[in-house]
PDB file of N, CA, C and O in Angstrom:
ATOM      1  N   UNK D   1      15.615   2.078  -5.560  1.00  0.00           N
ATOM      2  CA  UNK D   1      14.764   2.617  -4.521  1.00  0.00           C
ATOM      3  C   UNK D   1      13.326   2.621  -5.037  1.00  0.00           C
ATOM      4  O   UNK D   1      12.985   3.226  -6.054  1.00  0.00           O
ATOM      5  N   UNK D   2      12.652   2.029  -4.400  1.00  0.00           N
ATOM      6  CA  UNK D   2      10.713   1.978  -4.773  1.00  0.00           C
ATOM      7  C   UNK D   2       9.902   3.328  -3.989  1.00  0.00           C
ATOM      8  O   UNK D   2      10.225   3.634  -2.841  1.00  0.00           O
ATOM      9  N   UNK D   3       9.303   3.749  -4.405  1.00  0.00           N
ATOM     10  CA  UNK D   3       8.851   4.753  -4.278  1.00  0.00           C
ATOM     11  C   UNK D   3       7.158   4.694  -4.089  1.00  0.00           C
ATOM     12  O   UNK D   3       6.466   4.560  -5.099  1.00  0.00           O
ATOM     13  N   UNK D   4       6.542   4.797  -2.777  1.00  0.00           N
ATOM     14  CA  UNK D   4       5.205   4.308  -2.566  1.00  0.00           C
ATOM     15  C   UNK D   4       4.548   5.807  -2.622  1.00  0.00           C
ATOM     16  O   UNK D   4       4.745   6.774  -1.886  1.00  0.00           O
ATOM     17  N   UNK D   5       3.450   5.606  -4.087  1.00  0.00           N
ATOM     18  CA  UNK D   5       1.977   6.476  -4.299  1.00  0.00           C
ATOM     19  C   UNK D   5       1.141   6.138  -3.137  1.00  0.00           C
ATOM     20  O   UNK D   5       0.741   5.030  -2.782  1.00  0.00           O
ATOM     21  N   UNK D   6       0.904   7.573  -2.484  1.00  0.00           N
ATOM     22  CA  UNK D   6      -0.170   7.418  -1.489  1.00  0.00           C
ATOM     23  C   UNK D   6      -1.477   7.055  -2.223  1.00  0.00           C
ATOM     24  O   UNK D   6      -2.378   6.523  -1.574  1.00  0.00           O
ATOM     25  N   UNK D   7      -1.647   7.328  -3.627  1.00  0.00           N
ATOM     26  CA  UNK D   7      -2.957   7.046  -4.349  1.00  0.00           C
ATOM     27  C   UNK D   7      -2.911   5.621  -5.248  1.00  0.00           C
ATOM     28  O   UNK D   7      -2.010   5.185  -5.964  1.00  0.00           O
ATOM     29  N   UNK D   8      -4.271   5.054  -4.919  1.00  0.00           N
ATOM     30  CA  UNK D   8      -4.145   3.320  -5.497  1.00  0.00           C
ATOM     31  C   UNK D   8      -4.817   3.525  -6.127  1.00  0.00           C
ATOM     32  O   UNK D   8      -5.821   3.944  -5.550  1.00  0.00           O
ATOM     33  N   UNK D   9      -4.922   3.484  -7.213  1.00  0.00           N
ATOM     34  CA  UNK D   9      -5.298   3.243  -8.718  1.00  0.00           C
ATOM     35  C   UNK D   9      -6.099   1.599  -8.885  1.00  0.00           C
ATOM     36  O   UNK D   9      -5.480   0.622  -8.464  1.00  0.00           O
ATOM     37  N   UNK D  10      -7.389   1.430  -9.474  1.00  0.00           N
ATOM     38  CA  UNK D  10      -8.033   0.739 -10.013  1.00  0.00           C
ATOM     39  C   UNK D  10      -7.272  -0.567 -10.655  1.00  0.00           C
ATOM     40  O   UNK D  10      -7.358  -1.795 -10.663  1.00  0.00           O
ATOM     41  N   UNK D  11      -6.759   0.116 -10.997  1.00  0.00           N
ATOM     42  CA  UNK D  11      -5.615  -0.959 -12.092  1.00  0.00           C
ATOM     43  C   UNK D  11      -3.872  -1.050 -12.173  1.00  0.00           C
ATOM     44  O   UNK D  11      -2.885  -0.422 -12.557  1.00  0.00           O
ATOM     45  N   UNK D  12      -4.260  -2.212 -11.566  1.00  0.00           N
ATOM     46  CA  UNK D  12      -2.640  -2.123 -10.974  1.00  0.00           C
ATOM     47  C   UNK D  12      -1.215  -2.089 -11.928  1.00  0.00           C
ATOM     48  O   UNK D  12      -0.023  -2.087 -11.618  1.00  0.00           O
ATOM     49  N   UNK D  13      -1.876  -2.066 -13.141  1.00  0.00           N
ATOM     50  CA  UNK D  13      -0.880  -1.374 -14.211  1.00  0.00           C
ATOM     51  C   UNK D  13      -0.712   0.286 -14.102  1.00  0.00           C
ATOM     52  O   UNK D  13       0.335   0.824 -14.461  1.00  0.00           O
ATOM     53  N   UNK D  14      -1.692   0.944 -13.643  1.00  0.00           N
ATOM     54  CA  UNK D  14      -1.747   2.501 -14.029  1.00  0.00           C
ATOM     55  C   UNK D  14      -1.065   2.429 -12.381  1.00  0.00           C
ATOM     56  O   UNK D  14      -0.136   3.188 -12.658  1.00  0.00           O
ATOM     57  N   UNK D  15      -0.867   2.161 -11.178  1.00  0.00           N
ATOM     58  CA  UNK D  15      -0.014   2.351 -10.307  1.00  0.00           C
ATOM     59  C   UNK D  15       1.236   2.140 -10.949  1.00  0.00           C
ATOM     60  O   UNK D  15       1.856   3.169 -11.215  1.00  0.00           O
ATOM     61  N   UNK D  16       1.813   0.944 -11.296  1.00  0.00           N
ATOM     62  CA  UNK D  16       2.757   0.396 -11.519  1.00  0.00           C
ATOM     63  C   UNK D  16       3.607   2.102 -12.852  1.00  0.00           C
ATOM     64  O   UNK D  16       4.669   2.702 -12.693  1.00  0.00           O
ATOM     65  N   UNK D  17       2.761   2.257 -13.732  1.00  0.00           N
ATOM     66  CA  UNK D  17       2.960   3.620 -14.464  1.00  0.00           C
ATOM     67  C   UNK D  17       3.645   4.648 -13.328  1.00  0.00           C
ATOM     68  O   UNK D  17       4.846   4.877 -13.181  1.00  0.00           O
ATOM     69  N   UNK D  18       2.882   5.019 -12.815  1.00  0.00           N
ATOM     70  CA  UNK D  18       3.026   6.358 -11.642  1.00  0.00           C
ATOM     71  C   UNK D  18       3.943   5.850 -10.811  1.00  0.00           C
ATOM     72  O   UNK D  18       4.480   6.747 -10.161  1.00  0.00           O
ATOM     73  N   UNK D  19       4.408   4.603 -10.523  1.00  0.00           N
ATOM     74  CA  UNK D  19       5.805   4.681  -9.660  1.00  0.00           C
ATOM     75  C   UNK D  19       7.025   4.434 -10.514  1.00  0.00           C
ATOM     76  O   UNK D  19       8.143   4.175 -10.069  1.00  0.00           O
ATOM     77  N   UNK D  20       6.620   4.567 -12.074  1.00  0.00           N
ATOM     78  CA  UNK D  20       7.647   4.009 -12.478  1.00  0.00           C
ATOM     79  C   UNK D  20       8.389   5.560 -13.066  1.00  0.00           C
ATOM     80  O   UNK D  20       9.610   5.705 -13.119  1.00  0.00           O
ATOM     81  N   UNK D  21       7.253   6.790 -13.533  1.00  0.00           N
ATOM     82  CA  UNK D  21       7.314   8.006 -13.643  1.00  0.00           C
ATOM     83  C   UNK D  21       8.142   8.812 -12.218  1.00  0.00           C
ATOM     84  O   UNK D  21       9.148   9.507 -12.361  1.00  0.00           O
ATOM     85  N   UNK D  22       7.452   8.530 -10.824  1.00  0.00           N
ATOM     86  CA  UNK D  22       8.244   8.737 -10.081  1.00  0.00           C
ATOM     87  C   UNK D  22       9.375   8.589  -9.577  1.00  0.00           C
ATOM     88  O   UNK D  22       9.903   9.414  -8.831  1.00  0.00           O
ATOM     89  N   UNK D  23       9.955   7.333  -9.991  1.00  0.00           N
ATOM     90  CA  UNK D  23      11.409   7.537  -9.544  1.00  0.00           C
ATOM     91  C   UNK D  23      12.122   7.961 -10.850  1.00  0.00           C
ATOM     92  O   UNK D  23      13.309   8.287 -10.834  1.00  0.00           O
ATOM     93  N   UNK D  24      11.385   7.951 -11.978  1.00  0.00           N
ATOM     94  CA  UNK D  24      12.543   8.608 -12.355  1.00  0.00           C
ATOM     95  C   UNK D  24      12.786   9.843 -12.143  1.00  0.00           C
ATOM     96  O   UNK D  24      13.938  10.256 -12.271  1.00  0.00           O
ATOM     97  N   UNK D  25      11.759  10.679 -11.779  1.00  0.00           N
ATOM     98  CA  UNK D  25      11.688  12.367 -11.527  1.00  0.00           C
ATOM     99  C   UNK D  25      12.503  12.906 -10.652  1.00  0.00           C
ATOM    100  O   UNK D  25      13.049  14.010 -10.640  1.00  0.00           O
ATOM    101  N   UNK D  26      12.559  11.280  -9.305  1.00  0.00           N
ATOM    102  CA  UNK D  26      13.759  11.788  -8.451  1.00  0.00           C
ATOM    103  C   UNK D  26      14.755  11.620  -8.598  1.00  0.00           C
ATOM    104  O   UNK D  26      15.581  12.204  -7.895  1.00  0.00           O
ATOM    105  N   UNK D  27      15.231  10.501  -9.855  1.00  0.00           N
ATOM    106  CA  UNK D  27      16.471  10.380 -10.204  1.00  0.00           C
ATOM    107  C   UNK D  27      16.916  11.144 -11.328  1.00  0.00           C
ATOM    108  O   UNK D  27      18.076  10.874 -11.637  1.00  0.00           O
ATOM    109  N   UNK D  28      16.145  12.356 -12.321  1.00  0.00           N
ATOM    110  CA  UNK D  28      16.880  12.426 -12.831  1.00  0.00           C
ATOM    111  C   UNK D  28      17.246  14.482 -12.695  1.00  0.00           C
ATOM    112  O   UNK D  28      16.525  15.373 -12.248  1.00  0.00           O
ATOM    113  N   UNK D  29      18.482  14.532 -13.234  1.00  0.00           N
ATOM    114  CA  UNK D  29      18.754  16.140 -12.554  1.00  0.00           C
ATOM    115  C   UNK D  29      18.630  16.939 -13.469  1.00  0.00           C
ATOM    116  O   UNK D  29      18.044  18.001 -13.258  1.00  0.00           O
ATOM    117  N   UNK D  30      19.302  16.545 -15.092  1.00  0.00           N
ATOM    118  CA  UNK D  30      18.854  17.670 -16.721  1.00  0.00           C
ATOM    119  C   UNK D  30      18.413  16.773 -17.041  1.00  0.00           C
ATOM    120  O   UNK D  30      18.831  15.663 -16.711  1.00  0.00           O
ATOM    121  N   UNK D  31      17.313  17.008 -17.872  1.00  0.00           N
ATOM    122  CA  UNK D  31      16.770  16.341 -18.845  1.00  0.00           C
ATOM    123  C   UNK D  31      15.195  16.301 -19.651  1.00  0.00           C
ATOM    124  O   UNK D  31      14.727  17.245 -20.287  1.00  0.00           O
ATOM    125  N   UNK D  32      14.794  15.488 -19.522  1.00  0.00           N
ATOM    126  CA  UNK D  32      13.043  15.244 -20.002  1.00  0.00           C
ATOM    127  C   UNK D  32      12.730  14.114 -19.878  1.00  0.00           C
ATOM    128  O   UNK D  32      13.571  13.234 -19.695  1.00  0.00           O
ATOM    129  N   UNK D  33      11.151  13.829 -19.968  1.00  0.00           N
ATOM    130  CA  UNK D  33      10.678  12.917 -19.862  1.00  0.00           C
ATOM    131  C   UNK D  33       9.258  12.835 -20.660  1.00  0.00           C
ATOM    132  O   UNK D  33       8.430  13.707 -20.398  1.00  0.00           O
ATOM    133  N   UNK D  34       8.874  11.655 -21.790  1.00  0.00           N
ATOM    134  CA  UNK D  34       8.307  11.944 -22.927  1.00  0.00           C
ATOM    135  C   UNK D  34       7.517  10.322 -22.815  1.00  0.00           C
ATOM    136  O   UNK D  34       7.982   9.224 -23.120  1.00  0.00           O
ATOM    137  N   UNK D  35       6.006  10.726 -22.191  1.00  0.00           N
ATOM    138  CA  UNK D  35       4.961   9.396 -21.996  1.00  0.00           C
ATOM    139  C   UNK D  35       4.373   9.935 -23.436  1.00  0.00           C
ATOM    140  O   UNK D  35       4.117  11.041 -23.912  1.00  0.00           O
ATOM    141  N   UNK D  36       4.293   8.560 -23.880  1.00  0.00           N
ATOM    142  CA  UNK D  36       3.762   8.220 -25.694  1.00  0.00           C
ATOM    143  C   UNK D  36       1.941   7.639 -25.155  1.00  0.00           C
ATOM    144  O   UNK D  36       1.788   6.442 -24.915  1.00  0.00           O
ATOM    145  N   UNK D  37       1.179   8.249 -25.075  1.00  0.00           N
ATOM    146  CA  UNK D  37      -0.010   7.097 -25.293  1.00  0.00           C
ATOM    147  C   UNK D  37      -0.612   6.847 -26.424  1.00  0.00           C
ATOM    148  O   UNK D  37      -0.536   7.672 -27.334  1.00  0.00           O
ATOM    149  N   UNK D  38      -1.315   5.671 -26.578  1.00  0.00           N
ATOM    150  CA  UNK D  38      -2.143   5.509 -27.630  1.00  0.00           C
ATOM    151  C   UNK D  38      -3.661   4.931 -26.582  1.00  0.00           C
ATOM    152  O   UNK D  38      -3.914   4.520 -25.450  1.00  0.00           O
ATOM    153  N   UNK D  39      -4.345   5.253 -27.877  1.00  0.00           N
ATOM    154  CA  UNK D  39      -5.858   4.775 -27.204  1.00  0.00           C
ATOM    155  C   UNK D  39      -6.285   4.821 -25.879  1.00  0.00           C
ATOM    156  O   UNK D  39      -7.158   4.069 -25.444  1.00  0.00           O
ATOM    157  N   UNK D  40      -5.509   5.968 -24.982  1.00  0.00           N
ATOM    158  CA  UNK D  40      -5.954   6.109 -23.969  1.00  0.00           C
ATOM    159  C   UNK D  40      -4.875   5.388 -23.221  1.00  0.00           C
ATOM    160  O   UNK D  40      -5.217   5.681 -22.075  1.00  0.00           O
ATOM    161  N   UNK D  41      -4.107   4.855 -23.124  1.00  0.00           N
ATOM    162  CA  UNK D  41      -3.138   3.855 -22.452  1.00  0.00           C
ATOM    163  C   UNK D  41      -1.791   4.037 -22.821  1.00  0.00           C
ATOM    164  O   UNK D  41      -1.328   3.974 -23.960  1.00  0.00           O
ATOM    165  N   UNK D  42      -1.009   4.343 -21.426  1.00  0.00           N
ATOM    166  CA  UNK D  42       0.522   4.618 -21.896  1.00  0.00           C
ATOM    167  C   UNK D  42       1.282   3.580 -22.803  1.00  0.00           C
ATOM    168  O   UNK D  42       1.027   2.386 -22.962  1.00  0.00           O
ATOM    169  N   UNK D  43       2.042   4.164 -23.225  1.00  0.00           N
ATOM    170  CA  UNK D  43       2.488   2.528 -24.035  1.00  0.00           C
ATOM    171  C   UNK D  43       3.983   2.926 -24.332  1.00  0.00           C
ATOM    172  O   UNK D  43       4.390   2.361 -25.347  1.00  0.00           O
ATOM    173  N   UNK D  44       4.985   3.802 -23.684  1.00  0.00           N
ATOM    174  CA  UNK D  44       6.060   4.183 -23.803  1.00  0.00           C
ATOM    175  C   UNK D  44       6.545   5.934 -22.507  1.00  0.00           C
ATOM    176  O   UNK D  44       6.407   7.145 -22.335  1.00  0.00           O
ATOM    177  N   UNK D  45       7.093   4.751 -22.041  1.00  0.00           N
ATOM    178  CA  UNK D  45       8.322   6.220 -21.262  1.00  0.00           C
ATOM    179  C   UNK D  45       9.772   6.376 -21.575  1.00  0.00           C
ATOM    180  O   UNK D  45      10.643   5.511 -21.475  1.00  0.00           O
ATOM    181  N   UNK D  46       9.934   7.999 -22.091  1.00  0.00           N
ATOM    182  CA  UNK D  46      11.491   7.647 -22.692  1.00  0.00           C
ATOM    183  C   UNK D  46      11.427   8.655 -21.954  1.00  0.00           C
ATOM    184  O   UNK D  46      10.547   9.504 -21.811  1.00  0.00           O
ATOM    185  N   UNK D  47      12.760   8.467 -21.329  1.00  0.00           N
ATOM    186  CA  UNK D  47      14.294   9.591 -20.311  1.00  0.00           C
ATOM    187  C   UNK D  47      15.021   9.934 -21.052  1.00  0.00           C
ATOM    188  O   UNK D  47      15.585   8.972 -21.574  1.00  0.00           O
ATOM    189  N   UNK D  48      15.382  10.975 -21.457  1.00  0.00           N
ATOM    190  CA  UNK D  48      16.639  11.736 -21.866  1.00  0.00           C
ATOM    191  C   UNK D  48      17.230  12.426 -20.766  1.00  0.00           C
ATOM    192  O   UNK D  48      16.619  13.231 -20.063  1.00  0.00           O
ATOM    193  N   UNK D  49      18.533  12.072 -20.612  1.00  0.00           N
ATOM    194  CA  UNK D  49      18.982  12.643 -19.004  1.00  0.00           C
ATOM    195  C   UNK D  49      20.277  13.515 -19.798  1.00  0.00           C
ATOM    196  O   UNK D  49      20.542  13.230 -20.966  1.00  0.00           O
ATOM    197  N   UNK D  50      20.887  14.361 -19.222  1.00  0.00           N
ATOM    198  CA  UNK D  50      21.725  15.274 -19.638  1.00  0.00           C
ATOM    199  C   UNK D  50      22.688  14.851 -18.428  1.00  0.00           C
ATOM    200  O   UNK D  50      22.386  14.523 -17.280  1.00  0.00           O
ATOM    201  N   UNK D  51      24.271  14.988 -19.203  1.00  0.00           N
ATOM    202  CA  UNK D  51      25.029  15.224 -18.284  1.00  0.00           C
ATOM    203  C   UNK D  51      25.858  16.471 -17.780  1.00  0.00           C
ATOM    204  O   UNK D  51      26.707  16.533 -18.668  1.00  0.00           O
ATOM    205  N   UNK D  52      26.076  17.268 -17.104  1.00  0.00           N
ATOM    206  CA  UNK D  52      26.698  18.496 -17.208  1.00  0.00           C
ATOM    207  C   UNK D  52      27.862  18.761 -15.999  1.00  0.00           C
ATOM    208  O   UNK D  52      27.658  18.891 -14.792  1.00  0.00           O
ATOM    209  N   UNK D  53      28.978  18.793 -16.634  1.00  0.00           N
ATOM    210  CA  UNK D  53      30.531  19.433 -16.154  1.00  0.00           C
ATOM    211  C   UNK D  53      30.118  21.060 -16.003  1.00  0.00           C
ATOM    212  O   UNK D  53      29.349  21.840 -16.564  1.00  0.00           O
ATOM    213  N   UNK D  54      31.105  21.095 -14.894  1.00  0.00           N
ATOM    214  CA  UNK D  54      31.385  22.429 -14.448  1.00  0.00           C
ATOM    215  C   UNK D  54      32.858  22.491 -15.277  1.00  0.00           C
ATOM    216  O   UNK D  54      33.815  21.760 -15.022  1.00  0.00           O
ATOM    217  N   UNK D  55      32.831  23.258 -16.051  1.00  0.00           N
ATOM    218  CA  UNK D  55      34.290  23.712 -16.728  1.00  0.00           C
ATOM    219  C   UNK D  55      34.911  24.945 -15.697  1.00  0.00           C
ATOM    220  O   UNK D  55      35.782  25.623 -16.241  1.00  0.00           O
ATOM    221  N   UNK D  56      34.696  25.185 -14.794  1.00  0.00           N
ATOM    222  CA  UNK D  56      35.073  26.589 -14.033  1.00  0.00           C
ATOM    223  C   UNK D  56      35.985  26.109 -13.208  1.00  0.00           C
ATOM    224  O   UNK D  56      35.594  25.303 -12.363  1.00  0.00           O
ATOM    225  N   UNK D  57      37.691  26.554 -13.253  1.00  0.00           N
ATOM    226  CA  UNK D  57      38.352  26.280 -12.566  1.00  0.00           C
ATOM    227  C   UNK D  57      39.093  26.784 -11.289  1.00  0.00           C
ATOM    228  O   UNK D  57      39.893  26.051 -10.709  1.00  0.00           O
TER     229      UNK D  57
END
């Protein structure tokens, strides 16, 4: 599923960033999300997603 930013960005890499941050936010349910930049410029998105059972029977 693509996910359209009402805001257009200069540089169609820093859009391409922000929709790529957004879907994961809607896809993911436990977890985190950890943007690395250097020199001003993203240069890594890592997801850690959690999975979680209901043990309650």
């Amino acid at each position: 599923m693509a996910l359209k930013l009402e805001k257009t960005y200069r540089d169609p890499r820093t859009t391409e960033i922000a929709n790529q941050i957004a879907v994961i936010l809607q896809e993911i349910k436990f977890g985190s999300i950890e943007i690395t930049i250097h020199e001003n410029k993203v240069v890594q998105i890592e997801r850690r997603e959690k999975l979680r059972f209901d043990n309650k029977k």
